Coordinates of C-alpha atoms in Angstrom, one line a residue:
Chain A
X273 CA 13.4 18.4 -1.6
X274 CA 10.3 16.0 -0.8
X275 CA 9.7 13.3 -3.1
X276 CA 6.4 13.9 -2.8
X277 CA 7.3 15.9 -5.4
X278 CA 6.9 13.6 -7.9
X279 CA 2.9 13.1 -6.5
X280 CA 2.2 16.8 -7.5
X281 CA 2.9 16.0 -11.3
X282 CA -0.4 14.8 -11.6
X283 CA -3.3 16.0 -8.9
X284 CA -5.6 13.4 -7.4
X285 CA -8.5 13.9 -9.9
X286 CA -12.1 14.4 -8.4
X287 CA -13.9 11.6 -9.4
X288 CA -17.3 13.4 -9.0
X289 CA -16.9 15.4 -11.9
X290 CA -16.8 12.0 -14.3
X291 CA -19.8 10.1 -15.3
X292 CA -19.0 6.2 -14.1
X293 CA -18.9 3.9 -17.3
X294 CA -20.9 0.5 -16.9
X295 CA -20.9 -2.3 -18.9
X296 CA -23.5 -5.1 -18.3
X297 CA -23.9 -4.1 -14.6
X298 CA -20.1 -3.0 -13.6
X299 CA -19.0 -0.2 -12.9
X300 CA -15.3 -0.4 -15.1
X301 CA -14.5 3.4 -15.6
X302 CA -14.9 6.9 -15.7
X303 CA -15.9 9.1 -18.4
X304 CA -15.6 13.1 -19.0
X305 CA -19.4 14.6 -19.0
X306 CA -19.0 16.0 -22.3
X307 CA -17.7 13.1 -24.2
X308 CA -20.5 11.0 -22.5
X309 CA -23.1 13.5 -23.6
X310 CA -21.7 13.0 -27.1
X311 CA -21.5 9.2 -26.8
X312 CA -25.1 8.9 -25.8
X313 CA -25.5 9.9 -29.0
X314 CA -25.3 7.2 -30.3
X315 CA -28.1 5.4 -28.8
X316 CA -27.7 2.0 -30.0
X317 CA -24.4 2.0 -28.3
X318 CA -24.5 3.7 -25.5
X319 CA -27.2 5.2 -22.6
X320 CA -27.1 7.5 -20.4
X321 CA -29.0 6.5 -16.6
X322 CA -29.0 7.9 -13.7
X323 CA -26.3 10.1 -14.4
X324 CA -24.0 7.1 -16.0
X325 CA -22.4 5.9 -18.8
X326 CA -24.2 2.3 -19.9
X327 CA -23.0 0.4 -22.8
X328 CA -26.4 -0.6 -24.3
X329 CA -28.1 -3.7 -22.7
X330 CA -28.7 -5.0 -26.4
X331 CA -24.6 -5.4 -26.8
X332 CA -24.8 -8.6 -25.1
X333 CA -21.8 -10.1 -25.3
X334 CA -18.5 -9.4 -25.2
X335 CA -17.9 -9.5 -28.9
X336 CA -20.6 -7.7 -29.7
X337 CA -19.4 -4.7 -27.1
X338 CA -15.8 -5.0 -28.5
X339 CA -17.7 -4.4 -32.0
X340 CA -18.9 -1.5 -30.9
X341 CA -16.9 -0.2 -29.3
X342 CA -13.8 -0.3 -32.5
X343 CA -16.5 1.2 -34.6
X344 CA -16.9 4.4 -31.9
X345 CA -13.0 4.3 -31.3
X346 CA -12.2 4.4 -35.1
X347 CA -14.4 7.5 -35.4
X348 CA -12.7 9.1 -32.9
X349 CA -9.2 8.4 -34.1
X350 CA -10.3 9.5 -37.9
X351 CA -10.7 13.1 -35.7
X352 CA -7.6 12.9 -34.5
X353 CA -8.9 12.3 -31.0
X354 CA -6.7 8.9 -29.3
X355 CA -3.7 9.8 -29.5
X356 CA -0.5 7.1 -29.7
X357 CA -2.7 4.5 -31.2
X358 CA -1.2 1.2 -30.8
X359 CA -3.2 -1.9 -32.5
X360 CA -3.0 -3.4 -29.5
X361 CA -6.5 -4.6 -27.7
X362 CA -6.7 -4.0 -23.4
X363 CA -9.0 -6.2 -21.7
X364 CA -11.9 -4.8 -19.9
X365 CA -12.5 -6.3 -16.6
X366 CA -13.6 -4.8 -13.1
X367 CA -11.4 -6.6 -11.3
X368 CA -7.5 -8.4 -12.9
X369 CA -8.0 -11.8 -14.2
X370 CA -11.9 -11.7 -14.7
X371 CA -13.8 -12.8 -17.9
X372 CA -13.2 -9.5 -20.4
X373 CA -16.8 -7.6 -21.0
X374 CA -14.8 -6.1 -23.9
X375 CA -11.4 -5.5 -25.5
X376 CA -10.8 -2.6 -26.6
X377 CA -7.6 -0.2 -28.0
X378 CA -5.5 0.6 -25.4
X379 CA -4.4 4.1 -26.0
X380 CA -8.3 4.9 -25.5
X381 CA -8.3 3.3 -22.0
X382 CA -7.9 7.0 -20.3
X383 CA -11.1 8.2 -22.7
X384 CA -13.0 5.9 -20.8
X385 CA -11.1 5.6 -17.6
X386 CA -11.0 1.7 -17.7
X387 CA -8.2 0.0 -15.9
X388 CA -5.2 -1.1 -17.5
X389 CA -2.6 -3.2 -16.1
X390 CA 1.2 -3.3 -16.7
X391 CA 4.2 -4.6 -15.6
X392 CA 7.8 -3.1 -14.0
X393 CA 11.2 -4.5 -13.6
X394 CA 13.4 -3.0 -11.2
X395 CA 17.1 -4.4 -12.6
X396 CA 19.9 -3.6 -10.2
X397 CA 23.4 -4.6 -9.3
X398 CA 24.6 -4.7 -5.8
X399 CA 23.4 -4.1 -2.6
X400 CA 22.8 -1.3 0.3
X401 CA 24.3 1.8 -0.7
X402 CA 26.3 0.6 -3.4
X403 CA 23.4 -0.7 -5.3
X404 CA 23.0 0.3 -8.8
X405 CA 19.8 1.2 -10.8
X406 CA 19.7 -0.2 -14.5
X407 CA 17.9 3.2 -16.1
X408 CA 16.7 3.5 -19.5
X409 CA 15.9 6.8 -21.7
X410 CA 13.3 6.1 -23.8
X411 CA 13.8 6.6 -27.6
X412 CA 12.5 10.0 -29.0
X413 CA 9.9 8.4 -31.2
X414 CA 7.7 7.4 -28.8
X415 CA 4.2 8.7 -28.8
X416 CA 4.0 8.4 -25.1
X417 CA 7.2 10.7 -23.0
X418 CA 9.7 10.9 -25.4
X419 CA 13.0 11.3 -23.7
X420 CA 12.1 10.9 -20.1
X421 CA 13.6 8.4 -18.1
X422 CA 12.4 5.0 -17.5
X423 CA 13.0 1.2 -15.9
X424 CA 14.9 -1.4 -17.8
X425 CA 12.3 -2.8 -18.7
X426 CA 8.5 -2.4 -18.3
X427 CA 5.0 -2.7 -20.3
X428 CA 1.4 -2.5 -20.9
X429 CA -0.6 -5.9 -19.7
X430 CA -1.9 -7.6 -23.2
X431 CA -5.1 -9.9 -23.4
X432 CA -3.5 -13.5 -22.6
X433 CA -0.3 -13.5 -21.2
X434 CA -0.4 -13.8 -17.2
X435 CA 2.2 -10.9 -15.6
X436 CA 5.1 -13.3 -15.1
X437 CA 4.8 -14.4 -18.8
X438 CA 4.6 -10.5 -19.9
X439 CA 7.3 -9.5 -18.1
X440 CA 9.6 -12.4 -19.3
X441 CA 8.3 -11.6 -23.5
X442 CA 9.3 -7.8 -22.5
X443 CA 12.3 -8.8 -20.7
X444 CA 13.6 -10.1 -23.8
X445 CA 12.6 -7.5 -26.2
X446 CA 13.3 -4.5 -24.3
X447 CA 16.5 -5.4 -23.1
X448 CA 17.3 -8.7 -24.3
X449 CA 17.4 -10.7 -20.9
X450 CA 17.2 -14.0 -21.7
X451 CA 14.3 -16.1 -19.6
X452 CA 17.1 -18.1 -17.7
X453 CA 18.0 -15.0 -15.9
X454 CA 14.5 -13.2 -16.1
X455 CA 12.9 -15.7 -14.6
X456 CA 14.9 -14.8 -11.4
X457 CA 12.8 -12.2 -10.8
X458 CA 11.1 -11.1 -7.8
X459 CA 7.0 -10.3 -7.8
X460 CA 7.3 -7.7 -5.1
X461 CA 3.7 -5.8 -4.9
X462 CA 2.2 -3.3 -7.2
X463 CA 1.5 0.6 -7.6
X464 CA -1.9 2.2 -8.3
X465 CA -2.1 4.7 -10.7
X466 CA -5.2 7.4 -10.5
X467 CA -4.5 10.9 -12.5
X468 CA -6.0 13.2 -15.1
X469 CA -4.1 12.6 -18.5
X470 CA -5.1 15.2 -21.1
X471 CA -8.0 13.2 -22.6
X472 CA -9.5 11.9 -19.6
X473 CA -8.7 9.3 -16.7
X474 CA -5.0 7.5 -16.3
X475 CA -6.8 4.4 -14.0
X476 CA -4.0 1.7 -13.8
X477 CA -2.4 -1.2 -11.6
X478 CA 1.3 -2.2 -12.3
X479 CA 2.6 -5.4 -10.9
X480 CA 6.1 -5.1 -9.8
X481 CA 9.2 -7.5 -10.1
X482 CA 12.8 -6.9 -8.3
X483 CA 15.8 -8.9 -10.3
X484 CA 19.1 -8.6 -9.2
X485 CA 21.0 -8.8 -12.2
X486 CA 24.8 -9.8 -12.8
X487 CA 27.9 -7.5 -12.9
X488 CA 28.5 -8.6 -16.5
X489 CA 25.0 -8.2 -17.8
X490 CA 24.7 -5.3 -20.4
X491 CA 21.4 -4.8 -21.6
X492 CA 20.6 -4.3 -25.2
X493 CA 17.5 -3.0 -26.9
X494 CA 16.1 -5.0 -29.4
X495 CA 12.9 -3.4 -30.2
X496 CA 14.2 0.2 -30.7
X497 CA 11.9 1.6 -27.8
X498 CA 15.3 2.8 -26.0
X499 CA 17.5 5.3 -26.8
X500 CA 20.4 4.0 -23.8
X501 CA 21.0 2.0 -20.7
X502 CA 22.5 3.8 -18.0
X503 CA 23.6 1.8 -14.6
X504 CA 22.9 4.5 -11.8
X505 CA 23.6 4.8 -8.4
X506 CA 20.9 4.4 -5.9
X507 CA 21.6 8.0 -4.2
X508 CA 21.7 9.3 -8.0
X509 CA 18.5 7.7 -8.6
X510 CA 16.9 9.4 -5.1
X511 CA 18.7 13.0 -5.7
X512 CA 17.0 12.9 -9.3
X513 CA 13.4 12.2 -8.0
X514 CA 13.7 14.7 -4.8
X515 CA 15.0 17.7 -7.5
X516 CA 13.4 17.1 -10.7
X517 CA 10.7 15.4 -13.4
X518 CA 13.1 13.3 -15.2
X519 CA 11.1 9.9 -14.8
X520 CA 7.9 8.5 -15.9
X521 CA 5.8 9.6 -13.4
X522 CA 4.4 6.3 -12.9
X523 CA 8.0 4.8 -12.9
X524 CA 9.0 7.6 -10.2
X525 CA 6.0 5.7 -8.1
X526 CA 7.7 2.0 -8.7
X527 CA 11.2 4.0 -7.7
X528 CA 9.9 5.3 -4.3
X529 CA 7.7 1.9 -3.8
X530 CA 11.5 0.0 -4.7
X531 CA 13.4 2.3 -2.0
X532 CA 10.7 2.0 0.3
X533 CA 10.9 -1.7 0.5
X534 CA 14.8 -1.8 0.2
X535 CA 15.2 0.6 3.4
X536 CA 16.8 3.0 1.0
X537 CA 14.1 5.9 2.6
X538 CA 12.8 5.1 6.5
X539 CA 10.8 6.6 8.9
X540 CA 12.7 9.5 9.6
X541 CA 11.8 11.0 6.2
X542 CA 9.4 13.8 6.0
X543 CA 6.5 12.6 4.6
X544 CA 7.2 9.0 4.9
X545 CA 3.5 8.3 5.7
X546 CA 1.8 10.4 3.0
X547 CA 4.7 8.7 0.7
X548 CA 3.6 5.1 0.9
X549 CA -0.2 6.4 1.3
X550 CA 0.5 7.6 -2.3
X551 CA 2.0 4.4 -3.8
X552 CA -1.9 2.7 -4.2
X553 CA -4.5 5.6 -4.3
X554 CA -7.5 3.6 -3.6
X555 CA -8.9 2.9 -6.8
X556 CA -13.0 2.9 -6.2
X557 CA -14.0 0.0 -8.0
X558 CA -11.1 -2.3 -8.2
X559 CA -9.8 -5.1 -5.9
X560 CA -10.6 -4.2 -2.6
X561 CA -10.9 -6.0 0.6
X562 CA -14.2 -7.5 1.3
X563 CA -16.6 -6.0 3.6
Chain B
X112 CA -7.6 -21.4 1.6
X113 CA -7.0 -17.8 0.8
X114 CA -5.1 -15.4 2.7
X115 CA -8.0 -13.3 2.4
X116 CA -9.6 -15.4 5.6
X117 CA -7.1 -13.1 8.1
X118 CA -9.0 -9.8 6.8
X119 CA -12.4 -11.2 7.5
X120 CA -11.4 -12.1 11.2
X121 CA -12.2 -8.1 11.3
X122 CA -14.6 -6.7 8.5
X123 CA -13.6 -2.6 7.7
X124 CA -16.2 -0.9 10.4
X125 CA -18.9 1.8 9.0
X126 CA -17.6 5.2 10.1
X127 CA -20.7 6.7 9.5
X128 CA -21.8 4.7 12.4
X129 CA -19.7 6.5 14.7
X130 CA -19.5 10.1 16.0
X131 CA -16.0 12.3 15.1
X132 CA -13.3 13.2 17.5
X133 CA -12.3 16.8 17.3
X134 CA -9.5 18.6 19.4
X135 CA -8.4 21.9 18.6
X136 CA -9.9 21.7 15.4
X137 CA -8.3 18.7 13.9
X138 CA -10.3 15.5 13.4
X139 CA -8.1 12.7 15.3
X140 CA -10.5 9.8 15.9
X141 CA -14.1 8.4 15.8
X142 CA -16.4 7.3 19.2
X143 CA -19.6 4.9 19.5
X144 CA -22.7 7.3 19.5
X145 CA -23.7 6.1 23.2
X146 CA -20.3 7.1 25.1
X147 CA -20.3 10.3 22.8
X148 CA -23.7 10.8 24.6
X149 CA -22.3 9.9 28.1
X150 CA -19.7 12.0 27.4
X151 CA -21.2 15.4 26.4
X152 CA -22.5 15.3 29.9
X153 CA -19.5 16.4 30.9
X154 CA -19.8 19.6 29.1
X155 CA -16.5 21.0 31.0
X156 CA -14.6 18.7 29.0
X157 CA -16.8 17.7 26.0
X158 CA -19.2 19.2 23.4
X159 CA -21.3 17.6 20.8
X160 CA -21.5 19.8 17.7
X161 CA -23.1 19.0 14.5
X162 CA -22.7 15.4 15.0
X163 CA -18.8 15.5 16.2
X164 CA -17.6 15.1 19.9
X165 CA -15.3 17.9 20.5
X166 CA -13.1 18.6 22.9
X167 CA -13.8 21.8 24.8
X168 CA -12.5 24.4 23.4
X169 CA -11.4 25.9 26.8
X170 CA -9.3 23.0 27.1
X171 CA -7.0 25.4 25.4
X172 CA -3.3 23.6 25.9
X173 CA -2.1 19.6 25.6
X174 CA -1.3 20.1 29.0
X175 CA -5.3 21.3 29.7
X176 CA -6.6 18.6 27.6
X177 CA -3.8 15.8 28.8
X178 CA -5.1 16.4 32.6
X179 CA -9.1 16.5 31.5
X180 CA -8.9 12.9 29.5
X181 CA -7.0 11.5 31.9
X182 CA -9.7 12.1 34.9
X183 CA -12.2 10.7 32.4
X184 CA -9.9 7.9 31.5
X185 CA -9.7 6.8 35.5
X186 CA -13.5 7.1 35.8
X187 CA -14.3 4.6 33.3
X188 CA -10.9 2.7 34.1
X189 CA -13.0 2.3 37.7
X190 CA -16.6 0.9 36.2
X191 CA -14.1 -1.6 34.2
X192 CA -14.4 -0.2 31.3
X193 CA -11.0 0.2 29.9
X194 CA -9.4 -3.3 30.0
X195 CA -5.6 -4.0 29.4
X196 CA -4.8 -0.3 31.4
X197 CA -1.2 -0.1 30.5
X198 CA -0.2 3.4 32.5
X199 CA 1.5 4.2 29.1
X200 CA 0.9 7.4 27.9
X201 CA 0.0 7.6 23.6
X202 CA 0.0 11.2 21.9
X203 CA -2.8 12.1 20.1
X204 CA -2.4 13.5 16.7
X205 CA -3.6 13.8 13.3
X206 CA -0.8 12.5 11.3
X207 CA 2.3 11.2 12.4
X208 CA 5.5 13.2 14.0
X209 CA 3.2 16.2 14.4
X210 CA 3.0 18.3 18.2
X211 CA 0.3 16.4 20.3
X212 CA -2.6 17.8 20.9
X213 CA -2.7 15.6 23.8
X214 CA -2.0 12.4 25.6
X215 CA -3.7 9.5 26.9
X216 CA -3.5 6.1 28.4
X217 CA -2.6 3.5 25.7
X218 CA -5.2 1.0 26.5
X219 CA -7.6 3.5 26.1
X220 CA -6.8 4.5 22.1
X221 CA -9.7 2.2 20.8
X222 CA -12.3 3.9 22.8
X223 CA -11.2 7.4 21.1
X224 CA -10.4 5.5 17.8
X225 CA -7.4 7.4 18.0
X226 CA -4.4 6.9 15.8
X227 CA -2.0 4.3 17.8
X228 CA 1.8 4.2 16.2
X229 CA 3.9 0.8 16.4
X230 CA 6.7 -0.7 15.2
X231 CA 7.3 -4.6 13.9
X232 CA 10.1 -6.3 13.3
X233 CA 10.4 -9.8 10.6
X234 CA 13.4 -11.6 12.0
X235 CA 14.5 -14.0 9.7
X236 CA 17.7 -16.3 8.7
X237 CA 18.2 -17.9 5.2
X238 CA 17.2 -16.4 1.6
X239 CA 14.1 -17.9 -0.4
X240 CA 12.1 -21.2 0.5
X241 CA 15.0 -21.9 2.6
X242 CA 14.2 -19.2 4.4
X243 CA 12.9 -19.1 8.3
X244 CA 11.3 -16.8 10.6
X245 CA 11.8 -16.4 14.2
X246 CA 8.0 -16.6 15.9
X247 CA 7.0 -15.9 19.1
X248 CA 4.3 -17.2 21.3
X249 CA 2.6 -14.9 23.3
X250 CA 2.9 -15.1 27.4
X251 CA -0.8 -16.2 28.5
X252 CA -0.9 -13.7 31.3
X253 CA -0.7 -11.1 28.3
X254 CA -3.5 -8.8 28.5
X255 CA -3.8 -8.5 24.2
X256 CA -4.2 -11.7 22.5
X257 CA -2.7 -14.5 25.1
X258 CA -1.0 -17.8 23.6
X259 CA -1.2 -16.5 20.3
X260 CA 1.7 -16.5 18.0
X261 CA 3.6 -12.9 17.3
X262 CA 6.5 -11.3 15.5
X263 CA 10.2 -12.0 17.6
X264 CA 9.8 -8.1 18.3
X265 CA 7.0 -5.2 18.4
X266 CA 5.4 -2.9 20.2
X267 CA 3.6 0.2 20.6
X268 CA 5.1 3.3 20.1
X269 CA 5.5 5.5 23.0
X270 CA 5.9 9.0 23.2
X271 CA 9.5 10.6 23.2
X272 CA 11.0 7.5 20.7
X273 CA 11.4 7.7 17.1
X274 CA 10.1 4.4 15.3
X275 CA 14.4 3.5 14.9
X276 CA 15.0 4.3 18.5
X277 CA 12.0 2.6 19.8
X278 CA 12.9 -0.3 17.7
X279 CA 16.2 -1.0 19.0
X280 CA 14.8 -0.9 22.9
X281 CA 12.0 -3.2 22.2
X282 CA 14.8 -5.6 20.3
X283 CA 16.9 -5.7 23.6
X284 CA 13.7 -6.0 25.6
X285 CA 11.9 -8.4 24.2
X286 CA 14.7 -10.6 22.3
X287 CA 17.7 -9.7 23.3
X288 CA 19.3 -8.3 20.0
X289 CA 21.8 -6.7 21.0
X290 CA 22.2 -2.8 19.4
X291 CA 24.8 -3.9 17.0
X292 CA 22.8 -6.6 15.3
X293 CA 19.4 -4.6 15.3
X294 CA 21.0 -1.7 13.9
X295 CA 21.0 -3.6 10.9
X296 CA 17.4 -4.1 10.6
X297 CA 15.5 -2.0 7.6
X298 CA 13.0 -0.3 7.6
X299 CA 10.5 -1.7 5.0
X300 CA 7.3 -0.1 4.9
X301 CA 4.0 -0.2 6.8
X302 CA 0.3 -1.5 7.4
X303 CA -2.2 0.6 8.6
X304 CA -5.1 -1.2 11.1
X305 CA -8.7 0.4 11.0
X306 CA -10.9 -2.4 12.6
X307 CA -14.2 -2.3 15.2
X308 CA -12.6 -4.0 18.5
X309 CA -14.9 -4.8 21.3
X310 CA -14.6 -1.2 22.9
X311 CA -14.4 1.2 20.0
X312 CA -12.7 1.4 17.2
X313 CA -8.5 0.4 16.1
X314 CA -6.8 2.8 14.2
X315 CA -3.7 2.4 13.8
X316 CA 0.1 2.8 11.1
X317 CA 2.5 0.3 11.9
X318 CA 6.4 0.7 11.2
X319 CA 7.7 -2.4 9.7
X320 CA 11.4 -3.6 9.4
X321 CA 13.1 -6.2 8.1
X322 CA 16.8 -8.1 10.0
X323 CA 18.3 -10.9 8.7
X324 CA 19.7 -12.5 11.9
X325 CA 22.9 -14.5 11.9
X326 CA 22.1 -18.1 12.0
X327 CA 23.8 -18.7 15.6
X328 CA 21.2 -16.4 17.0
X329 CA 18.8 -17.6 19.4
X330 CA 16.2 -15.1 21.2
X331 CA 16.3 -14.1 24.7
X332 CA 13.1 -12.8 26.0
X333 CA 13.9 -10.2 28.8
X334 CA 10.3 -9.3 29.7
X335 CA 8.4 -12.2 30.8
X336 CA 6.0 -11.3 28.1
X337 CA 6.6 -14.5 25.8
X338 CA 6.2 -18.3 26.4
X339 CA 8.8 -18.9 23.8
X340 CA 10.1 -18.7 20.1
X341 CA 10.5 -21.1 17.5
X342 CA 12.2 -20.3 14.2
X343 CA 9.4 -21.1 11.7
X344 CA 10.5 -22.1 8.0
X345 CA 8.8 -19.4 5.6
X346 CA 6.2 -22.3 4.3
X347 CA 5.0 -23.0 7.4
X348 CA 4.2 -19.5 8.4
X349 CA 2.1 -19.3 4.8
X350 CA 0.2 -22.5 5.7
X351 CA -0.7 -21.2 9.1
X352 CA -2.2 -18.4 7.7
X353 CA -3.8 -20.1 5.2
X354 CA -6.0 -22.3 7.6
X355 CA -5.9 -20.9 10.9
X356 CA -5.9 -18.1 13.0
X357 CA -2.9 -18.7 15.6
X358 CA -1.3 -15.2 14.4
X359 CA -2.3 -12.0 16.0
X360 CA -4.7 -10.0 13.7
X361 CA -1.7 -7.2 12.8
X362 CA 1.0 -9.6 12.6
X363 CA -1.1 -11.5 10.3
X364 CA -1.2 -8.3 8.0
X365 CA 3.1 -8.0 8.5
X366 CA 3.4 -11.4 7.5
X367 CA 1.6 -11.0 4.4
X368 CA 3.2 -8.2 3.7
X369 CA 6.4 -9.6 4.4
X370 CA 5.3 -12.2 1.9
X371 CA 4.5 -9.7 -1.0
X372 CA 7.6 -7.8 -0.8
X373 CA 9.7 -10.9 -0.7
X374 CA 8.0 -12.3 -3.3
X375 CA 6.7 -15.8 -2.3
X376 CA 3.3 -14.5 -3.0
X377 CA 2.7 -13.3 -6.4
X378 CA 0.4 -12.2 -8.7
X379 CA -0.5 -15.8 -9.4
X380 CA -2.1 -16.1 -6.4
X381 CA -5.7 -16.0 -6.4
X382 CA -6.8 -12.5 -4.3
X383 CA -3.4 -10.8 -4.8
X384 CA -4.7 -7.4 -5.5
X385 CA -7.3 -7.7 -2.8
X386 CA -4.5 -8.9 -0.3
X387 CA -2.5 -6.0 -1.1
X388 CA -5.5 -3.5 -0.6
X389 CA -6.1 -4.9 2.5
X390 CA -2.8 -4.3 3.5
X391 CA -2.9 -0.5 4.1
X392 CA -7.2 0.4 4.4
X393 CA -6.7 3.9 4.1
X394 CA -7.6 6.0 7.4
X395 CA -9.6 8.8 6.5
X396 CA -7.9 11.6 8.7
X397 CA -4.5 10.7 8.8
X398 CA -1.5 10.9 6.2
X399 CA -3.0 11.0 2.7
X400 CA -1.5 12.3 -0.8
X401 CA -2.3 16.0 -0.6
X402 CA -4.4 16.7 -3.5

């Protein structure tokens, strides 16, 4: 079966049927009509112009926003509205690396559509076709896919650590590679994400990071995210994406994008094109060539 | 200096300044207002309809349509007005691999902004900073881009040749790697090109592969179409494009992406996001995610 498969999961949303949410001047997101509607009503937080979602001119900087903003958030979670609350404060930014307008919790990034950024680890063994795929299952307690499938390691991007320094912290909690060997790793490019989650807009950009890891390496959990480790074979890996949902969807994308790059899948598959077209979905008003 | 200065040798062209190209129903390029107009006074082969330049619609077979461009083609071939004339025919089509709708002279693509298929080849020896790439410098009685520096092998893809099977005759041709050796190369992605050239417009989806040669290698160029090559360590080619613009425009965009997925760019480099957008713009028509 086509991979592109794992593309259908999640329709390409249509963006025209979100109100854009601006903050001091930038467009950073995407919010559903009804909850801006609701939103607007509070009026010392939030306006709506022109058809858009403004956090209020008055909120001038980027601690009074985040202020705010918690105060709105709480309310919401109190009706049971972000669900998979995680204490842990996203960065809102137009573009990576810029000056934050506002922080804010990141399991309410899809309520407002703001981009959030993470980080991927493909760990593997061996090369060509006897290359192995270090595969976790994630533990059954977590608010966010339970069960499914996932990469070795892998995480949200938090306020202050650059990507390389992320990925070597979740390196070592998620699977206990120590930095000597983490630090081996590869940046290798990055996969967009664009979907409708349930609550609104999934809008993210995930740096990814090849390591080749040693025959001897086992990997062990240490923050009890993980229910196993499983070391897969490549073909395993590509038979399971072609016939079925198993992964993370946005860690199917990092798969494809991985056996893409490694020659794994070439030209002469079906759907090559539309495949790789599929990896980045243009995200409107992020990092984009200039003009 | 960023990498970003290769993009701006070509800023992304306003398609709304441009007419459509329709045959048979299937949008397959765009054409400069004025030679739409010249055109639709042939109105045996063309029609202009609600803005787009169609192809008539009595022009009912490839075969039809093949013979009708190509009388055009020699017309404006004899006011000089299609430089570079190759007497290689391209197909025409809306996404890759697909039946062509018709075909026409090579040379002649960017004045269609048709879709033009190729395939690139990064031949390298050594792993990380100790790696080097083989370079070549253009012949300068090349028609494209004389002097400048290129890729050890590409070319366009012609009709009748998968992107592997085209690859390996270009590698003999242009190189001399012989079939055994450039049967190893993988296949490793692609760009996409959508840039205003003099003429019209440059669409194009480039295959990309990747071949570690063995280090006793040394390129034999069979077609008199290269001055000479020089194995170029993987620094060096980063510097160049830094600060200068000795690389053709596409093979600017396959180094960088050669870069990315080999990681000696990361995401500490300033503009990494933007470099990677600009590494596939996405062309409107062709090969996109279905929604």
């Amino acid at each position: 079966m086509s991979l592109l498969r794992q593309y259908s999961r999640y329709p390409a949303p249509d963006l025209g049927r979100y109100r854009r949410f601006v903050v001091a001047g930038s467009h950073v997101g995407w919010v559903k009509p009804e909850l801006a509607s609701e939103l607007s009503g509070r009026p010392d937080i939030f306006e709506l112009s022109a058809g858009d979602l403004h956090m209020h001119a008055g909120l001038a900087t980027p601690e009074a926003r985040s202020a705010a903003m918690a105060k709105v958030l709480h309310a919401l979670r109190g009706q049971g509205r972000v669900p998979g609350w995680r204490d842990e404060l996203y960065p809102v930014t137009q573009n990576f690396g810029e000056t934050p307008l506002l922080v804010m919790e990141r399991a309410a990034a899809p309520l407002f559509g703001v981009l959030a950024y993470g980080v991927n680890l493909n760990g593997f063994v061996g090369r060509g076709w006897e290359m192995k795929i270090w595969v976790a299952r994630r533990a059954p307690t977590k608010s966010v896919d339970p069960n499914m499938l996932d990469l070795i390691v892998g995480g949200g991007q938090p306020l202050g650590l650059s990507p390389v320094e992320n990925l070597l912290k979740e390196c070592q909690e998620e699977a206990g590679i120590p930095p000597e060997i983490a630090e081996l790793a590869q940046p290798a490019g990055i996969i967009t994400l664009l979907i409708e989650a349930g609550e609104g807009l999934r809008v993210g950009q995930q740096f990814n990071f090849d390591l080749e890891l040693p025959e001897r390496f086992r990997p062990q959990n240490q923050d009890g995210e993980v229910a196993g480790f499983e070391l897969m074979p490549v073909s395993e890996v590509m038979h399971r994406l072609r016939s079925a949902d198993e992964f993370m969807y946005d860690i199917a994308l990092v798969l494809i994008d991985f056996l893409i790059r490694h020659g794994f899948i070439g030209p002469e598959e079906r759907d090559y094109l539309p495949l790789i077209a599929g990896l980045r979905r243009p995200i409107p008003f992020a990092a984009s060539v200039p003009a």
